[in-house]
Short mmCIF file of C-alpha atoms in Angstrom, two decimals:
data_model
loop_
_atom_site.label_atom_id
_atom_site.label_comp_id
_atom_site.label_asym_id
_atom_site.label_seq_id
_atom_site.Cartn_x
_atom_site.Cartn_y
_atom_site.Cartn_z
CA UNK E 19 96.73 97.96 107.57
CA UNK E 20 95.26 101.36 108.37
CA UNK E 21 91.51 101.87 108.04
CA UNK E 22 89.73 104.54 106.06
CA UNK E 23 85.98 104.76 106.42
CA UNK E 24 83.89 106.39 103.72
CA UNK E 25 80.24 107.26 104.27
CA UNK E 26 77.68 106.84 102.88
CA UNK E 27 78.33 103.81 100.70
CA UNK E 28 75.31 104.56 98.56
CA UNK E 29 73.20 107.67 98.15
CA UNK E 30 70.37 108.64 95.86
CA UNK E 31 69.45 112.28 95.63
CA UNK E 32 67.24 114.51 93.56
CA UNK E 33 68.64 116.73 90.87
CA UNK E 34 69.50 120.17 92.25
CA UNK E 35 70.25 119.05 95.78
CA UNK E 36 73.67 118.75 97.43
CA UNK E 37 75.28 115.62 98.79
CA UNK E 38 78.11 115.34 101.31
CA UNK E 39 80.49 112.37 101.37
CA UNK E 40 82.73 111.82 104.37
CA UNK E 41 86.14 110.18 104.46
CA UNK E 42 87.61 109.36 107.87
CA UNK E 43 90.94 107.87 108.83
CA UNK E 44 90.16 105.73 111.87
CA UNK E 45 93.56 104.84 113.25
CA UNK E 46 96.01 107.33 111.82
CA UNK E 47 96.33 111.02 111.06
CA UNK E 48 95.77 111.72 107.40
CA UNK E 49 97.88 114.67 106.38
CA UNK E 50 96.82 114.20 102.77
CA UNK E 51 93.60 112.90 101.28
CA UNK E 52 92.78 112.23 97.67
CA UNK E 53 89.38 112.20 96.01
CA UNK E 54 88.75 110.11 92.91
CA UNK E 55 85.86 109.58 90.59
CA UNK E 56 85.31 106.33 88.76
CA UNK E 57 82.94 105.75 85.85
CA UNK E 58 81.61 102.25 85.12
CA UNK E 59 84.32 99.90 83.94
CA UNK E 60 86.87 102.71 83.98
CA UNK E 61 89.83 103.56 86.15
CA UNK E 62 90.04 106.07 88.98
CA UNK E 63 90.43 109.68 87.92
CA UNK E 64 92.03 112.01 90.45
CA UNK E 65 89.72 114.92 91.22
CA UNK E 66 91.63 116.74 93.93
CA UNK E 67 94.32 116.48 96.55
CA UNK E 68 93.67 117.99 99.97
CA UNK E 69 96.14 118.68 102.72
CA UNK E 70 94.90 119.27 106.24
CA UNK E 71 94.31 122.93 106.90
CA UNK E 72 94.91 123.99 103.31
CA UNK E 73 92.76 124.53 100.27
CA UNK E 74 92.41 121.52 98.03
CA UNK E 75 94.33 121.33 94.78
CA UNK E 76 91.92 120.45 91.99
CA UNK E 77 92.78 118.65 88.78
CA UNK E 78 92.22 120.41 85.49
CA UNK E 79 88.61 120.19 84.43
CA UNK E 80 87.23 119.63 87.93
CA UNK E 81 84.94 122.46 89.03
CA UNK E 82 85.92 123.78 92.45
CA UNK E 83 82.50 125.28 93.10
CA UNK E 84 80.79 122.08 92.07
CA UNK E 85 82.87 119.69 94.14
CA UNK E 86 83.62 121.32 97.49
CA UNK E 87 86.36 119.65 99.48
CA UNK E 88 87.03 120.37 103.13
CA UNK E 89 89.91 118.85 105.07
CA UNK E 90 89.47 120.59 108.39
CA UNK E 91 91.02 117.93 110.62
CA UNK E 92 93.66 115.23 110.39
CA UNK E 93 91.04 112.51 110.38
CA UNK E 94 88.24 113.87 108.24
CA UNK E 95 87.82 115.15 104.72
CA UNK E 96 84.48 115.82 103.04
CA UNK E 97 83.44 116.08 99.42
CA UNK E 98 80.21 117.96 98.77
CA UNK E 99 78.63 117.64 95.35
CA UNK E 100 76.61 120.83 95.01
CA UNK E 101 73.51 121.23 92.86
CA UNK E 102 73.87 117.66 91.70
CA UNK E 103 72.82 116.63 88.21
CA UNK E 104 72.37 113.17 86.71
CA UNK E 105 75.77 113.43 85.00
CA UNK E 106 77.35 113.65 88.47
CA UNK E 107 76.21 110.09 89.11
CA UNK E 108 79.35 108.07 89.66
CA UNK E 109 81.46 106.09 92.11
CA UNK E 110 83.49 108.41 94.34
CA UNK E 111 86.47 107.06 96.30
CA UNK E 112 88.74 108.71 98.83
CA UNK E 113 92.17 107.70 100.00
CA UNK E 114 94.24 108.96 102.90
CA UNK E 115 97.95 109.13 103.59
CA UNK E 116 99.64 109.65 106.93
CA UNK E 117 102.94 110.95 105.75
CA UNK E 118 104.47 112.96 103.03
CA UNK E 119 105.86 112.20 99.67
CA UNK E 120 105.47 108.59 98.60
CA UNK E 121 103.88 107.24 101.76
CA UNK E 122 101.31 104.49 101.27
CA UNK E 123 97.70 105.63 100.95
CA UNK E 124 94.67 103.69 102.16
CA UNK E 125 91.33 103.66 100.38
CA UNK E 126 87.80 104.06 101.56
CA UNK E 127 85.06 101.71 100.42
CA UNK E 128 83.69 104.18 97.90
CA UNK E 129 80.34 105.97 97.55
CA UNK E 130 77.89 105.20 94.77
CA UNK E 131 76.05 108.44 93.98
CA UNK E 132 72.93 108.35 91.88
CA UNK E 133 71.23 111.61 90.96
CA UNK E 134 67.68 111.26 89.75
CA UNK I 26 94.93 112.26 79.80
CA UNK I 27 96.32 109.25 81.62
CA UNK I 28 99.76 109.85 83.05
CA UNK I 29 100.24 106.10 83.17
CA UNK I 30 99.63 103.93 80.13
CA UNK I 31 98.43 100.52 81.16
CA UNK I 32 98.11 97.60 78.77
CA UNK I 33 96.28 95.57 77.81
CA UNK I 34 93.00 97.10 78.91
CA UNK I 35 91.14 93.84 78.51
CA UNK I 36 92.46 90.31 78.77
CA UNK I 37 90.53 87.06 78.64
CA UNK I 38 92.48 83.84 79.15
CA UNK I 39 91.99 80.22 80.13
CA UNK I 40 92.79 78.90 83.56
CA UNK I 41 96.43 77.86 83.82
CA UNK I 42 97.78 80.40 81.34
CA UNK I 43 100.34 83.05 82.19
CA UNK I 44 99.89 86.76 81.58
CA UNK I 45 101.72 90.06 81.92
CA UNK I 46 100.26 93.52 82.44
CA UNK I 47 102.33 96.59 81.68
CA UNK I 48 102.31 100.06 83.16
CA UNK I 49 104.39 102.73 81.40
CA UNK I 50 104.98 106.42 81.88
CA UNK I 51 107.36 109.16 80.84
CA UNK I 52 107.40 110.35 84.46
CA UNK I 53 109.60 109.13 87.28
CA UNK I 54 107.81 107.98 90.42
CA UNK I 55 108.99 107.70 93.99
CA UNK I 56 107.05 104.45 94.10
CA UNK I 57 104.53 102.51 92.09
CA UNK I 58 101.66 100.50 93.43
CA UNK I 59 99.46 97.76 92.04
CA UNK I 60 95.88 97.35 93.13
CA UNK I 61 93.04 94.99 92.48
CA UNK I 62 89.48 96.21 92.56
CA UNK I 63 86.21 94.31 92.78
CA UNK I 64 82.98 95.93 91.48
CA UNK I 65 81.47 98.42 93.93
CA UNK I 66 84.45 98.39 96.26
CA UNK I 67 87.57 100.44 96.78
CA UNK I 68 90.91 99.24 95.38
CA UNK I 69 92.94 96.83 97.49
CA UNK I 70 96.69 97.25 97.54
CA UNK I 71 98.68 94.28 96.21
CA UNK I 72 102.21 95.63 96.33
CA UNK I 73 104.36 98.75 96.47
CA UNK I 74 107.65 98.88 94.58
CA UNK I 75 110.10 101.59 95.47
CA UNK I 76 113.58 100.82 94.16
CA UNK I 77 114.46 100.84 90.47
CA UNK I 78 114.85 97.27 89.24
CA UNK I 79 113.02 95.88 92.25
CA UNK I 80 111.19 92.58 91.90
CA UNK I 81 108.56 91.46 94.39
CA UNK I 82 106.69 88.19 94.45
CA UNK I 83 103.29 87.55 95.99
CA UNK I 84 102.47 83.86 95.51
CA UNK I 85 101.78 83.55 91.76
CA UNK I 86 102.14 87.28 91.15
CA UNK I 87 105.48 88.87 90.25
CA UNK I 88 105.88 92.64 90.20
CA UNK I 89 108.81 94.49 88.68
CA UNK I 90 109.75 98.15 88.82
CA UNK I 91 111.78 99.49 85.92
CA UNK I 92 115.35 100.60 86.49
CA UNK I 93 114.40 104.22 85.76
CA UNK I 94 111.28 104.01 87.99
CA UNK I 95 109.03 104.97 85.08
CA UNK I 96 107.42 101.64 84.34
CA UNK I 97 106.32 98.42 85.96
CA UNK I 98 104.92 95.03 85.10
CA UNK I 99 102.69 92.49 86.79
CA UNK I 100 103.09 88.85 85.79
CA UNK I 101 100.63 86.20 86.88
CA UNK I 102 101.63 82.56 86.60
CA UNK I 103 99.05 79.81 86.11
CA UNK I 104 96.08 82.13 86.32
CA UNK I 105 92.99 80.96 88.18
CA UNK I 106 89.35 82.08 87.91
CA UNK I 107 89.77 83.75 91.30
CA UNK I 108 92.28 86.14 89.70
CA UNK I 109 89.47 87.71 87.66
CA UNK I 110 89.17 91.41 88.39
CA UNK I 111 90.33 94.91 87.57
CA UNK I 112 94.05 95.47 88.08
CA UNK I 113 95.27 99.03 88.47
CA UNK I 114 98.73 100.52 88.62
CA UNK I 115 99.26 103.82 90.41
CA UNK I 116 102.25 106.11 90.23
CA UNK I 117 103.06 107.86 93.49
CA UNK I 118 104.79 111.18 93.95
CA UNK I 119 103.16 114.01 95.87
CA UNK I 120 99.88 112.67 94.53
CA UNK I 121 98.77 109.29 93.30
CA UNK I 122 97.48 108.70 89.77
CA UNK I 123 96.14 105.57 88.21
CA UNK I 124 96.55 103.86 84.91
CA UNK I 125 93.49 102.98 82.85
CA UNK I 126 93.28 99.53 84.38
CA UNK I 127 93.36 95.99 83.02
CA UNK I 128 90.18 93.99 83.23
CA UNK I 129 91.22 90.36 83.52
CA UNK I 130 88.88 87.43 82.99
CA UNK I 131 90.16 83.93 83.69
CA UNK I 132 87.87 81.24 82.32
CA UNK I 133 87.67 77.82 83.99
#
């Protein structure tokens, strides 16, 4: 299957700083990427959907200025958590899709963010 | 609010037993996917069902997509301890949304 690489896998940062998470499709062009957040022992909650070259569509309740998403190329999307606080600590996962409606998406390995 | 209602959320059974996990929605999906996730890792795709009424088998796992493409079930026959994990259904349209997940524990 297609490969999606997410980096870093773990990051610890100080409260008030910003953290960037990268999601790369290694062997296909990702026209759409999804960003999810997962709390311990919970399911994945969709944060935003990004299409290459367009602004991301954020889910209700997700702060656009807090979670900056950039999908500038067909192989890379980034999620930047700005002015991080301890409550932003979570597991963040991206997935990428190479086609349109209904095409299979492939997941990254996830990033464990801890804000201290 | 979960678009997909997944049940049960927790299930603890003995090795050899059968089980069924349900995924229901009021929305129609172009496809529905089932994933399994291990702690600290991304979800791993088990199956994609596309056609209403479709049944797919993967060894001891049987997946069914409802006729109206709003619901799905996962049936595991003769569960083994290695089946322990978090099972997630995901409805796919323009985006992909997950159910709450079923945390399965199979005891030896």
